[in-house]
XYZ file of C-alpha atoms in Angstrom:
413
model
C 69.878 -98.990 -29.300
C 68.341 -98.301 -32.980
C 72.205 -98.455 -34.349
C 72.454 -102.355 -33.510
C 68.658 -103.471 -33.792
C 68.933 -102.038 -37.987
C 71.826 -104.256 -38.037
C 70.824 -106.976 -36.341
C 73.642 -106.970 -33.861
C 72.216 -105.985 -30.531
C 73.433 -109.674 -28.888
C 77.031 -108.973 -29.557
C 79.067 -105.969 -28.095
C 79.889 -102.489 -30.353
C 81.953 -100.032 -29.671
C 80.156 -97.110 -28.540
C 82.755 -95.189 -30.162
C 81.359 -96.194 -33.284
C 78.051 -96.989 -32.814
C 77.196 -93.754 -30.470
C 79.477 -90.912 -31.278
C 82.083 -91.175 -33.747
C 81.690 -89.287 -37.345
C 81.076 -91.346 -40.517
C 84.487 -90.118 -41.894
C 86.470 -91.249 -39.086
C 84.562 -94.614 -38.451
C 85.360 -95.148 -42.354
C 88.456 -94.081 -42.372
C 89.567 -97.194 -39.916
C 86.755 -99.377 -41.432
C 87.568 -103.119 -43.042
C 86.457 -101.349 -46.190
C 88.828 -99.096 -46.010
C 91.470 -100.937 -45.294
C 90.986 -103.319 -48.068
C 90.613 -101.596 -50.535
C 94.227 -99.611 -49.762
C 95.585 -102.924 -49.737
C 94.330 -103.493 -53.771
C 95.427 -100.353 -54.459
C 98.710 -100.863 -52.762
C 99.080 -104.155 -54.763
C 98.445 -101.973 -58.433
C 101.087 -99.363 -56.981
C 103.722 -102.257 -56.387
C 102.393 -103.803 -59.652
C 102.889 -100.940 -61.443
C 106.051 -99.603 -60.239
C 107.327 -102.871 -61.091
C 106.284 -103.050 -64.674
C 108.126 -99.541 -65.144
C 111.091 -100.301 -63.985
C 111.202 -103.454 -66.421
C 109.844 -106.681 -64.666
C 107.781 -108.836 -66.891
C 104.295 -107.694 -66.062
C 101.805 -107.373 -68.617
C 99.393 -104.456 -69.493
C 96.873 -106.459 -69.046
C 97.655 -108.068 -65.732
C 97.437 -104.306 -64.434
C 94.155 -103.504 -66.279
C 92.625 -106.454 -64.688
C 93.879 -105.650 -60.902
C 92.354 -102.102 -62.122
C 89.115 -102.917 -62.843
C 88.418 -105.637 -60.537
C 90.018 -102.818 -57.749
C 86.990 -100.550 -59.610
C 84.247 -102.912 -59.465
C 84.573 -104.616 -56.213
C 85.577 -101.311 -54.522
C 82.634 -101.642 -52.247
C 82.966 -105.081 -51.104
C 85.270 -106.068 -48.028
C 87.598 -109.044 -49.671
C 90.228 -110.129 -47.157
C 93.155 -111.436 -48.761
C 95.670 -111.361 -51.707
C 94.083 -115.161 -52.683
C 90.619 -113.300 -52.949
C 92.051 -110.930 -55.339
C 93.933 -113.346 -57.312
C 91.330 -115.829 -57.540
C 89.497 -112.655 -59.045
C 92.787 -111.668 -61.285
C 93.751 -114.771 -63.035
C 95.835 -113.213 -65.269
C 97.436 -111.138 -62.753
C 97.518 -113.841 -60.060
C 101.478 -114.503 -60.616
C 102.502 -111.210 -60.494
C 100.075 -109.847 -57.259
C 102.024 -108.551 -54.279
C 105.583 -109.837 -56.024
C 108.311 -109.642 -53.719
C 106.487 -108.169 -50.843
C 105.693 -109.081 -47.639
C 102.370 -109.035 -45.700
C 104.075 -105.624 -43.997
C 103.989 -103.846 -47.437
C 100.252 -103.702 -47.356
C 99.608 -103.627 -43.838
C 102.081 -101.053 -42.388
C 101.361 -98.866 -45.451
C 97.918 -99.045 -44.918
C 98.252 -98.099 -41.358
C 100.499 -95.130 -42.301
C 97.822 -93.950 -44.882
C 94.989 -94.224 -42.043
C 97.153 -91.999 -39.562
C 97.735 -89.428 -42.467
C 94.154 -89.261 -43.381
C 92.810 -89.717 -39.339
C 94.845 -86.311 -38.870
C 93.732 -84.777 -42.231
C 90.409 -84.895 -40.437
C 90.857 -84.175 -37.256
C 92.988 -80.886 -38.384
C 89.647 -78.763 -39.414
C 87.995 -80.038 -36.460
C 90.270 -78.827 -34.069
C 90.416 -75.325 -36.150
C 86.467 -75.216 -35.918
C 87.007 -75.584 -32.187
C 89.836 -72.674 -32.337
C 87.849 -70.016 -34.541
C 84.656 -70.441 -32.586
C 86.547 -69.731 -29.199
C 88.669 -67.287 -30.678
C 85.180 -65.307 -31.600
C 84.314 -66.155 -28.352
C 87.181 -64.591 -26.893
C 87.133 -61.349 -29.124
C 83.348 -61.009 -27.817
C 83.783 -61.112 -24.265
C 87.338 -59.556 -24.464
C 86.385 -56.671 -21.850
C 83.853 -58.564 -19.534
C 85.537 -58.706 -15.882
C 85.203 -61.747 -14.052
C 86.601 -63.046 -11.003
C 90.142 -64.861 -11.519
C 90.245 -67.913 -9.153
C 93.860 -69.224 -8.118
C 94.119 -72.187 -5.721
C 90.069 -72.086 -6.699
C 89.818 -68.887 -4.598
C 89.043 -65.446 -5.543
C 91.994 -63.988 -6.679
C 92.337 -60.390 -8.636
C 90.030 -60.036 -11.676
C 90.555 -60.983 -15.038
C 87.995 -61.071 -18.190
C 85.911 -63.732 -19.472
C 88.051 -63.647 -23.083
C 91.366 -63.857 -21.208
C 90.398 -66.672 -19.713
C 88.890 -67.994 -22.919
C 92.417 -67.390 -24.711
C 94.398 -69.640 -22.038
C 91.537 -72.450 -23.532
C 93.230 -70.972 -26.700
C 96.490 -70.885 -26.349
C 96.825 -74.820 -25.454
C 94.299 -75.479 -28.449
C 96.758 -73.899 -30.589
C 99.561 -75.853 -29.268
C 97.714 -79.120 -30.085
C 97.213 -77.315 -33.730
C 101.031 -77.490 -34.030
C 101.469 -80.946 -32.739
C 98.978 -82.105 -34.631
C 100.209 -80.872 -37.861
C 103.728 -81.757 -36.677
C 102.865 -85.699 -36.467
C 101.016 -85.769 -39.377
C 103.684 -83.959 -41.964
C 106.519 -86.207 -40.231
C 104.654 -89.421 -41.008
C 106.492 -91.449 -44.140
C 105.467 -94.150 -45.804
C 107.174 -97.372 -44.772
C 107.318 -98.048 -48.533
C 108.976 -101.315 -50.429
C 111.079 -102.949 -47.493
C 111.231 -106.590 -48.050
C 110.656 -109.150 -44.803
C 113.413 -107.521 -42.546
C 113.795 -104.338 -43.877
C 116.939 -105.507 -46.478
C 114.940 -105.289 -49.601
C 116.602 -108.733 -50.358
C 113.671 -109.914 -52.391
C 113.214 -107.177 -54.621
C 117.284 -107.356 -55.275
C 116.988 -110.419 -56.365
C 113.782 -109.482 -58.653
C 116.047 -106.775 -60.010
C 118.896 -109.160 -60.290
C 121.229 -106.881 -57.781
C 120.114 -103.470 -59.554
C 119.935 -101.024 -56.446
C 118.737 -98.120 -58.088
C 115.660 -99.965 -59.530
C 115.117 -100.941 -56.599
C 115.172 -97.654 -54.895
C 113.487 -96.138 -57.674
C 110.801 -98.813 -56.841
C 110.291 -97.916 -53.200
C 110.335 -93.892 -54.414
C 107.317 -94.816 -56.727
C 105.156 -96.397 -54.687
C 105.880 -93.957 -52.005
C 104.738 -90.992 -54.511
C 101.822 -93.259 -55.890
C 100.277 -93.142 -51.828
C 100.833 -89.655 -52.020
C 103.765 -89.302 -49.335
C 106.638 -87.107 -49.696
C 109.066 -89.690 -48.336
C 109.415 -92.984 -47.016
C 112.203 -94.453 -43.892
C 115.020 -94.911 -45.155
C 115.579 -97.633 -42.439
C 112.868 -100.441 -41.097
C 112.933 -103.710 -39.581
C 109.888 -105.726 -40.969
C 107.678 -103.439 -39.994
C 108.318 -99.350 -39.318
C 109.676 -98.433 -36.131
C 106.668 -98.303 -33.824
C 107.963 -95.167 -32.048
C 106.224 -93.131 -34.926
C 103.016 -94.731 -33.020
C 103.644 -93.005 -29.879
C 104.260 -89.876 -32.014
C 101.008 -89.825 -33.462
C 98.875 -90.811 -30.508
C 101.175 -88.607 -27.961
C 99.912 -85.023 -29.440
C 95.763 -87.178 -29.286
C 96.304 -87.699 -25.651
C 97.819 -84.247 -25.078
C 95.016 -82.374 -26.813
C 92.790 -84.577 -24.982
C 94.528 -83.535 -21.693
C 93.845 -79.885 -23.314
C 90.118 -80.481 -23.580
C 89.772 -82.127 -20.277
C 91.286 -79.161 -18.612
C 88.631 -76.833 -20.748
C 85.380 -78.991 -20.307
C 86.251 -78.587 -16.449
C 86.592 -75.319 -16.112
C 83.430 -75.092 -17.914
C 81.781 -77.203 -15.722
C 83.178 -74.891 -12.497
C 81.963 -72.183 -13.976
C 78.868 -73.456 -14.766
C 77.904 -74.649 -10.655
C 78.386 -70.816 -10.373
C 76.166 -70.023 -12.969
C 78.679 -67.356 -15.194
C 78.821 -69.804 -18.190
C 76.815 -72.714 -19.740
C 76.867 -75.000 -22.329
C 74.843 -74.161 -25.378
C 70.887 -75.328 -24.985
C 67.556 -74.451 -26.294
C 66.724 -71.024 -26.414
C 63.103 -71.126 -24.756
C 65.014 -72.540 -21.734
C 66.691 -69.565 -20.982
C 65.458 -67.972 -17.464
C 66.875 -64.541 -15.833
C 70.267 -63.624 -16.524
C 70.468 -62.864 -12.848
C 68.785 -66.575 -12.091
C 69.212 -69.243 -15.165
C 67.603 -72.181 -14.360
C 70.083 -75.054 -13.235
C 71.220 -77.279 -16.226
C 73.933 -80.511 -16.007
C 76.736 -79.656 -18.342
C 76.593 -83.266 -19.687
C 78.405 -81.928 -22.953
C 81.186 -81.050 -21.247
C 81.280 -84.051 -18.949
C 81.255 -86.290 -22.010
C 83.994 -84.414 -23.282
C 85.958 -85.360 -19.746
C 84.672 -89.039 -19.618
C 86.155 -89.845 -23.510
C 89.090 -87.496 -23.121
C 90.630 -89.540 -19.976
C 90.186 -92.665 -22.170
C 92.361 -90.635 -24.879
C 94.770 -89.615 -22.199
C 94.909 -93.588 -20.773
C 95.322 -94.950 -24.756
C 98.865 -93.561 -25.006
C 100.686 -96.190 -22.655
C 99.620 -98.797 -25.373
C 101.928 -97.477 -27.937
C 104.347 -96.789 -25.198
C 104.603 -100.343 -24.097
C 104.397 -101.740 -27.500
C 107.602 -100.047 -29.301
C 109.398 -100.708 -25.915
C 108.656 -104.543 -26.381
C 109.693 -104.907 -30.410
C 112.735 -107.498 -30.549
C 115.362 -107.203 -33.154
C 113.612 -106.884 -36.658
C 109.810 -107.170 -35.383
C 107.459 -109.586 -33.116
C 103.849 -109.721 -33.553
C 103.096 -108.889 -30.235
C 102.425 -105.584 -31.675
C 99.367 -106.687 -33.654
C 96.325 -107.371 -31.908
C 97.448 -103.812 -29.078
C 97.595 -101.265 -32.417
C 94.335 -102.868 -33.711
C 92.383 -101.468 -30.949
C 94.638 -98.576 -29.671
C 95.715 -96.913 -33.340
C 91.662 -96.471 -34.335
C 90.357 -95.737 -30.852
C 92.840 -92.901 -30.317
C 91.502 -91.090 -33.662
C 87.840 -92.109 -33.138
C 87.938 -90.454 -29.185
C 90.001 -87.441 -30.202
C 87.248 -87.281 -33.189
C 84.248 -87.149 -30.968
C 85.561 -85.115 -28.522
C 86.342 -82.234 -31.135
C 82.850 -82.480 -32.400
C 81.496 -82.412 -29.116
C 83.509 -79.137 -28.005
C 82.715 -77.352 -30.995
C 79.302 -78.005 -30.748
C 79.812 -76.322 -26.795
C 82.104 -73.493 -27.972
C 79.470 -72.542 -30.956
C 76.896 -72.046 -28.396
C 78.355 -70.523 -24.779
C 76.451 -68.841 -22.744
C 77.717 -65.984 -19.984
C 75.725 -64.560 -17.608
C 77.263 -60.791 -17.039
C 75.003 -59.711 -14.422
C 75.969 -63.227 -12.280
C 79.158 -62.829 -12.755
C 78.847 -59.362 -12.085
C 77.223 -60.018 -8.689
C 80.317 -62.348 -7.827
C 82.838 -59.616 -8.443
C 80.812 -57.072 -6.202
C 80.719 -59.806 -3.429
C 84.074 -60.384 -3.476
C 85.196 -56.698 -3.261
C 82.944 -54.660 -0.975
C 85.605 -52.611 0.449
C 87.518 -51.939 -2.174
C 87.348 -48.015 -2.985
C 89.417 -48.786 -6.019
C 87.237 -51.189 -7.563
C 86.213 -49.067 -10.659
C 89.747 -47.982 -11.293
C 90.679 -51.840 -11.347
C 87.608 -52.559 -13.362
C 88.695 -49.992 -15.920
C 92.064 -51.431 -15.738
C 91.137 -55.159 -16.204
C 88.861 -54.040 -19.409
C 91.778 -52.554 -20.722
C 94.392 -55.381 -20.099
C 91.933 -57.864 -21.454
C 90.876 -55.929 -24.235
C 94.427 -55.318 -25.605
C 96.023 -59.097 -24.795
C 93.198 -60.980 -26.292
C 93.639 -58.848 -29.483
C 97.042 -59.129 -29.252
C 97.100 -62.946 -28.742
C 94.482 -63.576 -31.480
C 96.300 -61.236 -34.346
C 99.499 -62.912 -34.082
C 99.085 -66.720 -32.491
C 95.786 -67.292 -33.567
C 94.324 -66.528 -37.049
C 97.139 -66.846 -39.031
C 97.218 -70.495 -37.842
C 93.595 -70.910 -38.765
C 94.579 -69.459 -42.618
C 94.663 -72.979 -44.258
C 91.425 -74.003 -43.214
C 89.078 -71.255 -44.248
C 87.234 -72.972 -46.627
C 86.242 -75.868 -43.608
C 85.159 -73.315 -41.569
C 81.226 -72.940 -42.236
C 80.524 -76.909 -40.754
C 78.287 -76.610 -38.017
C 77.546 -79.498 -34.889
C 74.206 -80.287 -33.761
C 74.382 -82.858 -31.100
C 71.729 -84.922 -29.328
C 72.582 -85.770 -25.973
């Protein structure tokens, strides 16, 4: 692929999540560059807070670290020794009192939070586009299906509200998971803060203030009151379960679109000049919806990882979480990012074929004398339900994301 040849890595495996699909912002969020620059920021936060609380740290030492962090912000430099080598004056106080989980776990929590902040506006845009679609087709009658057999009529817009309702639940779940995240903060090797109590000569208030200051600098309102060496791995379950749940939603929506595409009632967007007669559209394959289903399955499957990992953490912590989390956390967010982007593209250009829909209705209801009456009732009912649902449930949820609604998605298949 052009991606790999330009970087000279075509001879080694690269995850297609990054090389083919993911957005730049989500790929960066889980990159080594972001990870290591965040480590450096965390060391600076720690030094500043320790200095403010009276430890013998000089302005020059903090300034040296800040200069180095700014100067080399774009270089991946993996560990405290490299940073210390670049900051000889500050070397003795970098990472003072901390364990590797101070940078590792806190960085993971920052990445999770920032990952949610990337996903939420994208989900809001999908909901907005689908709400517009539901409004437009609120009173277009169509065959309903139960057991995948023709049943009573519904409307195209009302059916879209079934999809919307699930996405609205996902929106609330993602927002809640994001807001529930806390910082690990400054907790020491086994979560007792013993090393920091030693530094501050047993002053509990100062140690708690240190924890609060560093948490604040990192942009979190709260830190976990209790940790082992790591923050509880149940936090990862909470974060990934709402993504997996959203994966199930999107799989259902895109499966419905694929079924309707088979019936020639609804199609994914495509080039305008390809459109045939509205009664006899050309055959086209719902490749975007198929991609969403394919990746949504992966997203749902990834939830097994944090469930297993949390269940096998022994006592204060074991390191068998590490390699697994390095895969499951980024992949869940990257996969969620891709299917939301793809679904936005689909919902921005869904094509409806009213004449085909009408033909299917007439085929199923040829002997109904009350057909016109049924049609009128369905139109009115669909219209009313859609309008109420959008005004009460959907539009208020999108208010905080108004400024981010204008982004359009164009995809190459």
